[in-house]
């Protein structure tokens, strides 16, 4: 089973994924890192060369490859926009248990302020307004794709990982 972590930029998908991997002993993959590895470029470089469309194509093909190769249980952190590509949503529905890390706008903005570098979807615009606009577009997709929703405001990454473990009944790594 793939445990896929979804949610808006800055909600903690990668950090929670790493915590969850530590606690469970399951292998962890960050989809953004997989994309960069396959393309040999950073995310801003991919956007600069071919725009958002090139990035979405690279994202879909990295997800297809990951889902095809995945054996046993593993943890995958998605990008904040992954599920907005219909084919990506279909792959996640077919192959994964999807956990939506749901954070409020204030928490997202307060984390993202100072962490927009490397996130072309947030560049050059008013951060709060951009976050609100994108969240309004994306929220329904995050919600409908989720098998589990964890509200993350006020929780540490470890506490979020703990909740996921308990709810999905994943056994802790003991060695
Ligand atoms: C994106 C989110 C990013 C990354 C890319 C596009 C988005 O991942 O995939 O910059 O469209 O929300 P994070 O959610 O890990 O920042």
PDB file of C-alpha atoms and ligand atoms in Angstrom:
ATOM      1  CA  UNK A   1       0.000   0.000   0.000  1.00  0.00           C
ATOM      2  CA  UNK A   2       1.254   3.467  -0.899  1.00  0.00           C
ATOM      3  CA  UNK A   3       0.459   6.008   1.798  1.00  0.00           C
ATOM      4  CA  UNK A   4       0.298   9.277  -0.147  1.00  0.00           C
ATOM      5  CA  UNK A   5       0.420  12.594   1.707  1.00  0.00           C
ATOM      6  CA  UNK A   6      -1.401  15.443  -0.004  1.00  0.00           C
ATOM      7  CA  UNK A   7      -2.168  19.056   0.798  1.00  0.00           C
ATOM      8  CA  UNK A   8      -1.189  22.612  -0.012  1.00  0.00           C
ATOM      9  CA  UNK A   9       2.424  23.833  -0.240  1.00  0.00           C
ATOM     10  CA  UNK A  10       3.829  24.324   3.233  1.00  0.00           C
ATOM     11  CA  UNK A  11       1.409  21.994   5.037  1.00  0.00           C
ATOM     12  CA  UNK A  12       4.271  19.643   6.008  1.00  0.00           C
ATOM     13  CA  UNK A  13       3.888  16.737   3.566  1.00  0.00           C
ATOM     14  CA  UNK A  14       7.624  16.047   3.273  1.00  0.00           C
ATOM     15  CA  UNK A  15       8.419  16.588   6.961  1.00  0.00           C
ATOM     16  CA  UNK A  16       5.500  14.430   8.114  1.00  0.00           C
ATOM     17  CA  UNK A  17       6.474  11.811   5.521  1.00  0.00           C
ATOM     18  CA  UNK A  18       9.988  11.643   6.948  1.00  0.00           C
ATOM     19  CA  UNK A  19       8.650  11.375  10.517  1.00  0.00           C
ATOM     20  CA  UNK A  20       6.236   8.664   9.494  1.00  0.00           C
ATOM     21  CA  UNK A  21       9.027   6.767   7.763  1.00  0.00           C
ATOM     22  CA  UNK A  22      11.181   6.998  10.900  1.00  0.00           C
ATOM     23  CA  UNK A  23       8.354   5.761  13.108  1.00  0.00           C
ATOM     24  CA  UNK A  24       7.197   2.948  10.849  1.00  0.00           C
ATOM     25  CA  UNK A  25      10.429   1.891   9.167  1.00  0.00           C
ATOM     26  CA  UNK A  26       8.662   2.173   5.797  1.00  0.00           C
ATOM     27  CA  UNK A  27      10.537   3.617   2.822  1.00  0.00           C
ATOM     28  CA  UNK A  28       9.841   7.260   2.015  1.00  0.00           C
ATOM     29  CA  UNK A  29       9.843   9.065  -1.337  1.00  0.00           C
ATOM     30  CA  UNK A  30       9.328  12.768  -1.947  1.00  0.00           C
ATOM     31  CA  UNK A  31       7.718  13.127  -5.372  1.00  0.00           C
ATOM     32  CA  UNK A  32       9.306  16.566  -5.965  1.00  0.00           C
ATOM     33  CA  UNK A  33      12.756  15.061  -5.344  1.00  0.00           C
ATOM     34  CA  UNK A  34      11.951  12.147  -7.662  1.00  0.00           C
ATOM     35  CA  UNK A  35      10.936  14.607 -10.396  1.00  0.00           C
ATOM     36  CA  UNK A  36      14.151  16.619 -10.002  1.00  0.00           C
ATOM     37  CA  UNK A  37      16.230  13.428 -10.047  1.00  0.00           C
ATOM     38  CA  UNK A  38      14.575  12.192 -13.244  1.00  0.00           C
ATOM     39  CA  UNK A  39      14.790  15.556 -15.007  1.00  0.00           C
ATOM     40  CA  UNK A  40      18.247  16.512 -13.740  1.00  0.00           C
ATOM     41  CA  UNK A  41      16.879  19.963 -12.930  1.00  0.00           C
ATOM     42  CA  UNK A  42      15.497  21.887  -9.976  1.00  0.00           C
ATOM     43  CA  UNK A  43      11.799  22.745  -9.899  1.00  0.00           C
ATOM     44  CA  UNK A  44      12.432  26.421 -10.800  1.00  0.00           C
ATOM     45  CA  UNK A  45      14.592  25.254 -13.733  1.00  0.00           C
ATOM     46  CA  UNK A  46      11.818  22.983 -15.020  1.00  0.00           C
ATOM     47  CA  UNK A  47       9.314  25.859 -14.805  1.00  0.00           C
ATOM     48  CA  UNK A  48      11.803  28.245 -16.450  1.00  0.00           C
ATOM     49  CA  UNK A  49      12.393  25.839 -19.382  1.00  0.00           C
ATOM     50  CA  UNK A  50       8.867  24.704 -20.140  1.00  0.00           C
ATOM     51  CA  UNK A  51       6.486  26.472 -17.805  1.00  0.00           C
ATOM     52  CA  UNK A  52       3.976  24.831 -15.493  1.00  0.00           C
ATOM     53  CA  UNK A  53       2.902  22.441 -18.241  1.00  0.00           C
ATOM     54  CA  UNK A  54       6.382  20.906 -18.500  1.00  0.00           C
ATOM     55  CA  UNK A  55       6.443  20.484 -14.741  1.00  0.00           C
ATOM     56  CA  UNK A  56       3.008  18.799 -14.683  1.00  0.00           C
ATOM     57  CA  UNK A  57       4.095  16.385 -17.422  1.00  0.00           C
ATOM     58  CA  UNK A  58       7.272  15.527 -15.516  1.00  0.00           C
ATOM     59  CA  UNK A  59       5.219  15.128 -12.339  1.00  0.00           C
ATOM     60  CA  UNK A  60       2.773  12.734 -14.007  1.00  0.00           C
ATOM     61  CA  UNK A  61       5.512  10.613 -15.492  1.00  0.00           C
ATOM     62  CA  UNK A  62       7.406  10.447 -12.167  1.00  0.00           C
ATOM     63  CA  UNK A  63       4.196   9.399 -10.404  1.00  0.00           C
ATOM     64  CA  UNK A  64       3.413   6.778 -13.056  1.00  0.00           C
ATOM     65  CA  UNK A  65       6.905   5.315 -12.689  1.00  0.00           C
ATOM     66  CA  UNK A  66       6.688   5.351  -8.900  1.00  0.00           C
ATOM     67  CA  UNK A  67       3.286   3.645  -8.816  1.00  0.00           C
ATOM     68  CA  UNK A  68       4.433   1.027 -11.292  1.00  0.00           C
ATOM     69  CA  UNK A  69       7.586   0.174  -9.345  1.00  0.00           C
ATOM     70  CA  UNK A  70       6.106   0.338  -5.833  1.00  0.00           C
ATOM     71  CA  UNK A  71       6.106  -2.953  -3.976  1.00  0.00           C
ATOM     72  CA  UNK A  72       4.886  -3.419  -0.411  1.00  0.00           C
ATOM     73  CA  UNK A  73       4.029  -0.524   1.857  1.00  0.00           C
ATOM     74  CA  UNK A  74       5.689   2.833   1.390  1.00  0.00           C
ATOM     75  CA  UNK A  75       5.176   6.534   2.021  1.00  0.00           C
ATOM     76  CA  UNK A  76       4.991   9.128  -0.734  1.00  0.00           C
ATOM     77  CA  UNK A  77       4.729  12.878  -0.272  1.00  0.00           C
ATOM     78  CA  UNK A  78       3.003  14.515  -3.226  1.00  0.00           C
ATOM     79  CA  UNK A  79       3.488  18.068  -4.469  1.00  0.00           C
ATOM     80  CA  UNK A  80       0.777  20.576  -3.616  1.00  0.00           C
ATOM     81  CA  UNK A  81      -0.490  20.570  -7.199  1.00  0.00           C
ATOM     82  CA  UNK A  82      -0.101  16.876  -8.056  1.00  0.00           C
ATOM     83  CA  UNK A  83      -3.753  15.950  -7.591  1.00  0.00           C
ATOM     84  CA  UNK A  84      -4.888  18.809  -9.860  1.00  0.00           C
ATOM     85  CA  UNK A  85      -3.779  16.723 -12.845  1.00  0.00           C
ATOM     86  CA  UNK A  86      -6.674  14.334 -13.446  1.00  0.00           C
ATOM     87  CA  UNK A  87      -4.388  11.427 -14.408  1.00  0.00           C
ATOM     88  CA  UNK A  88      -2.387  11.894 -11.207  1.00  0.00           C
ATOM     89  CA  UNK A  89      -5.570  11.910  -9.148  1.00  0.00           C
ATOM     90  CA  UNK A  90      -6.636   8.686 -10.887  1.00  0.00           C
ATOM     91  CA  UNK A  91      -3.287   6.998 -10.114  1.00  0.00           C
ATOM     92  CA  UNK A  92      -3.521   7.988  -6.454  1.00  0.00           C
ATOM     93  CA  UNK A  93      -7.119   6.769  -6.204  1.00  0.00           C
ATOM     94  CA  UNK A  94      -6.150   3.459  -7.774  1.00  0.00           C
ATOM     95  CA  UNK A  95      -2.902   2.766  -5.962  1.00  0.00           C
ATOM     96  CA  UNK A  96      -2.783   4.687  -2.691  1.00  0.00           C
ATOM     97  CA  UNK A  97      -4.368   5.483   0.613  1.00  0.00           C
ATOM     98  CA  UNK A  98      -4.419   9.255   0.446  1.00  0.00           C
ATOM     99  CA  UNK A  99      -3.985  11.387   3.575  1.00  0.00           C
ATOM    100  CA  UNK A 100      -4.829  15.080   3.249  1.00  0.00           C
ATOM    101  CA  UNK A 101      -2.848  17.271   5.649  1.00  0.00           C
ATOM    102  CA  UNK A 102      -5.348  20.065   6.084  1.00  0.00           C
ATOM    103  CA  UNK A 103      -3.894  23.351   7.333  1.00  0.00           C
ATOM    104  CA  UNK A 104      -5.619  26.706   7.755  1.00  0.00           C
ATOM    105  CA  UNK A 105      -4.695  29.677   5.574  1.00  0.00           C
ATOM    106  CA  UNK A 106      -2.981  31.460   8.486  1.00  0.00           C
ATOM    107  CA  UNK A 107      -0.688  28.507   9.228  1.00  0.00           C
ATOM    108  CA  UNK A 108       0.112  28.052   5.553  1.00  0.00           C
ATOM    109  CA  UNK A 109       0.946  31.710   5.030  1.00  0.00           C
ATOM    110  CA  UNK A 110       2.989  31.957   8.193  1.00  0.00           C
ATOM    111  CA  UNK A 111       5.083  28.935   7.165  1.00  0.00           C
ATOM    112  CA  UNK A 112       5.368  29.902   3.492  1.00  0.00           C
ATOM    113  CA  UNK A 113       6.470  33.446   4.287  1.00  0.00           C
ATOM    114  CA  UNK A 114      10.235  32.981   3.826  1.00  0.00           C
ATOM    115  CA  UNK A 115       9.812  29.596   2.112  1.00  0.00           C
ATOM    116  CA  UNK A 116       8.619  30.690  -1.328  1.00  0.00           C
ATOM    117  CA  UNK A 117      12.013  30.285  -2.970  1.00  0.00           C
ATOM    118  CA  UNK A 118      11.937  27.099  -5.022  1.00  0.00           C
ATOM    119  CA  UNK A 119       8.131  27.325  -5.303  1.00  0.00           C
ATOM    120  CA  UNK A 120       7.408  29.002  -8.673  1.00  0.00           C
ATOM    121  CA  UNK A 121       3.624  28.759  -8.134  1.00  0.00           C
ATOM    122  CA  UNK A 122       4.008  31.382  -5.398  1.00  0.00           C
ATOM    123  CA  UNK A 123       6.559  33.677  -6.958  1.00  0.00           C
ATOM    124  CA  UNK A 124       6.029  37.370  -7.492  1.00  0.00           C
ATOM    125  CA  UNK A 125       2.520  37.671  -6.092  1.00  0.00           C
ATOM    126  CA  UNK A 126       0.904  38.604  -2.811  1.00  0.00           C
ATOM    127  CA  UNK A 127       1.419  35.443  -0.765  1.00  0.00           C
ATOM    128  CA  UNK A 128      -1.824  35.487   1.221  1.00  0.00           C
ATOM    129  CA  UNK A 129      -3.947  36.288  -1.788  1.00  0.00           C
ATOM    130  CA  UNK A 130      -2.252  33.637  -3.925  1.00  0.00           C
ATOM    131  CA  UNK A 131      -2.624  31.055  -1.157  1.00  0.00           C
ATOM    132  CA  UNK A 132      -6.317  31.868  -0.727  1.00  0.00           C
ATOM    133  CA  UNK A 133      -6.979  31.728  -4.468  1.00  0.00           C
ATOM    134  CA  UNK A 134      -5.130  28.456  -5.018  1.00  0.00           C
ATOM    135  CA  UNK A 135      -6.637  26.872  -1.902  1.00  0.00           C
ATOM    136  CA  UNK A 136     -10.129  27.796  -3.079  1.00  0.00           C
ATOM    137  CA  UNK A 137      -9.405  26.049  -6.382  1.00  0.00           C
ATOM    138  CA  UNK A 138      -7.666  23.047  -4.889  1.00  0.00           C
ATOM    139  CA  UNK A 139      -9.455  22.421  -1.608  1.00  0.00           C
ATOM    140  CA  UNK A 140     -12.320  20.390  -3.109  1.00  0.00           C
ATOM    141  CA  UNK A 141      -9.859  18.080  -4.902  1.00  0.00           C
ATOM    142  CA  UNK A 142      -7.803  17.507  -1.757  1.00  0.00           C
ATOM    143  CA  UNK A 143     -11.003  16.705   0.137  1.00  0.00           C
ATOM    144  CA  UNK A 144     -12.572  14.348  -2.372  1.00  0.00           C
ATOM    145  CA  UNK A 145      -9.371  12.379  -2.960  1.00  0.00           C
ATOM    146  CA  UNK A 146      -8.666  11.877   0.736  1.00  0.00           C
ATOM    147  CA  UNK A 147      -9.213   8.566   2.497  1.00  0.00           C
ATOM    148  CA  UNK A 148      -8.172  10.355   5.675  1.00  0.00           C
ATOM    149  CA  UNK A 149      -8.067  14.061   6.567  1.00  0.00           C
ATOM    150  CA  UNK A 150      -5.772  15.223   9.380  1.00  0.00           C
ATOM    151  CA  UNK A 151      -6.179  18.802  10.584  1.00  0.00           C
ATOM    152  CA  UNK A 152      -2.629  19.870  11.266  1.00  0.00           C
ATOM    153  CA  UNK A 153      -2.955  23.332  12.866  1.00  0.00           C
ATOM    154  CA  UNK A 154      -1.195  23.369  16.243  1.00  0.00           C
ATOM    155  CA  UNK A 155       0.282  19.887  15.818  1.00  0.00           C
ATOM    156  CA  UNK A 156       3.959  19.001  15.401  1.00  0.00           C
ATOM    157  CA  UNK A 157       5.032  16.900  12.435  1.00  0.00           C
ATOM    158  CA  UNK A 158       5.540  14.014  14.862  1.00  0.00           C
ATOM    159  CA  UNK A 159       2.015  14.366  16.246  1.00  0.00           C
ATOM    160  CA  UNK A 160       0.562  14.377  12.733  1.00  0.00           C
ATOM    161  CA  UNK A 161       2.588  11.272  11.859  1.00  0.00           C
ATOM    162  CA  UNK A 162       1.394   9.599  15.078  1.00  0.00           C
ATOM    163  CA  UNK A 163      -2.252  10.308  14.176  1.00  0.00           C
ATOM    164  CA  UNK A 164      -1.770   8.813  10.733  1.00  0.00           C
ATOM    165  CA  UNK A 165      -0.134   5.716  12.203  1.00  0.00           C
ATOM    166  CA  UNK A 166      -2.917   5.217  14.720  1.00  0.00           C
ATOM    167  CA  UNK A 167      -5.761   5.825  12.293  1.00  0.00           C
ATOM    168  CA  UNK A 168      -4.344   3.652   9.533  1.00  0.00           C
ATOM    169  CA  UNK A 169      -3.215   1.080  12.117  1.00  0.00           C
ATOM    170  CA  UNK A 170       0.367   0.996  10.866  1.00  0.00           C
ATOM    171  CA  UNK A 171       2.578  -0.883  13.277  1.00  0.00           C
ATOM    172  CA  UNK A 172       5.602   0.953  14.678  1.00  0.00           C
ATOM    173  CA  UNK A 173       9.087  -0.053  13.665  1.00  0.00           C
ATOM    174  CA  UNK A 174      10.599  -1.847  16.641  1.00  0.00           C
ATOM    175  CA  UNK A 175      14.224  -2.665  15.779  1.00  0.00           C
TER     176      UNK A 175
HETATM  177  C1  LIG B   1       3.517  22.885  -6.370  1.00  0.00           C
HETATM  178  C2  LIG B   1       3.994  22.432  -5.157  1.00  0.00           C
HETATM  179  C3  LIG B   1       5.398  22.075  -4.933  1.00  0.00           C
HETATM  180  C4  LIG B   1       6.037  21.584  -6.237  1.00  0.00           C
HETATM  181  C5  LIG B   1       5.848  22.601  -7.319  1.00  0.00           C
HETATM  182  C6  LIG B   1       4.372  22.918  -7.598  1.00  0.00           C
HETATM  183  C7  LIG B   1       2.104  23.298  -6.469  1.00  0.00           C
HETATM  184  O1  LIG B   1       5.504  21.054  -3.926  1.00  0.00           O
HETATM  185  O2  LIG B   1       5.502  20.358  -6.614  1.00  0.00           O
HETATM  186  O3  LIG B   1       6.548  23.791  -6.958  1.00  0.00           O
HETATM  187  O4  LIG B   1       1.596  23.484  -7.589  1.00  0.00           O
HETATM  188  O5  LIG B   1       1.451  23.429  -5.398  1.00  0.00           O
HETATM  189  P1  LIG B   1       5.273  21.352  -2.348  1.00  0.00           P
HETATM  190  O6  LIG B   1       3.808  21.244  -2.086  1.00  0.00           O
HETATM  191  O7  LIG B   1       6.055  20.265  -1.681  1.00  0.00           O
HETATM  192  O8  LIG B   1       5.813  22.704  -2.076  1.00  0.00           O
END
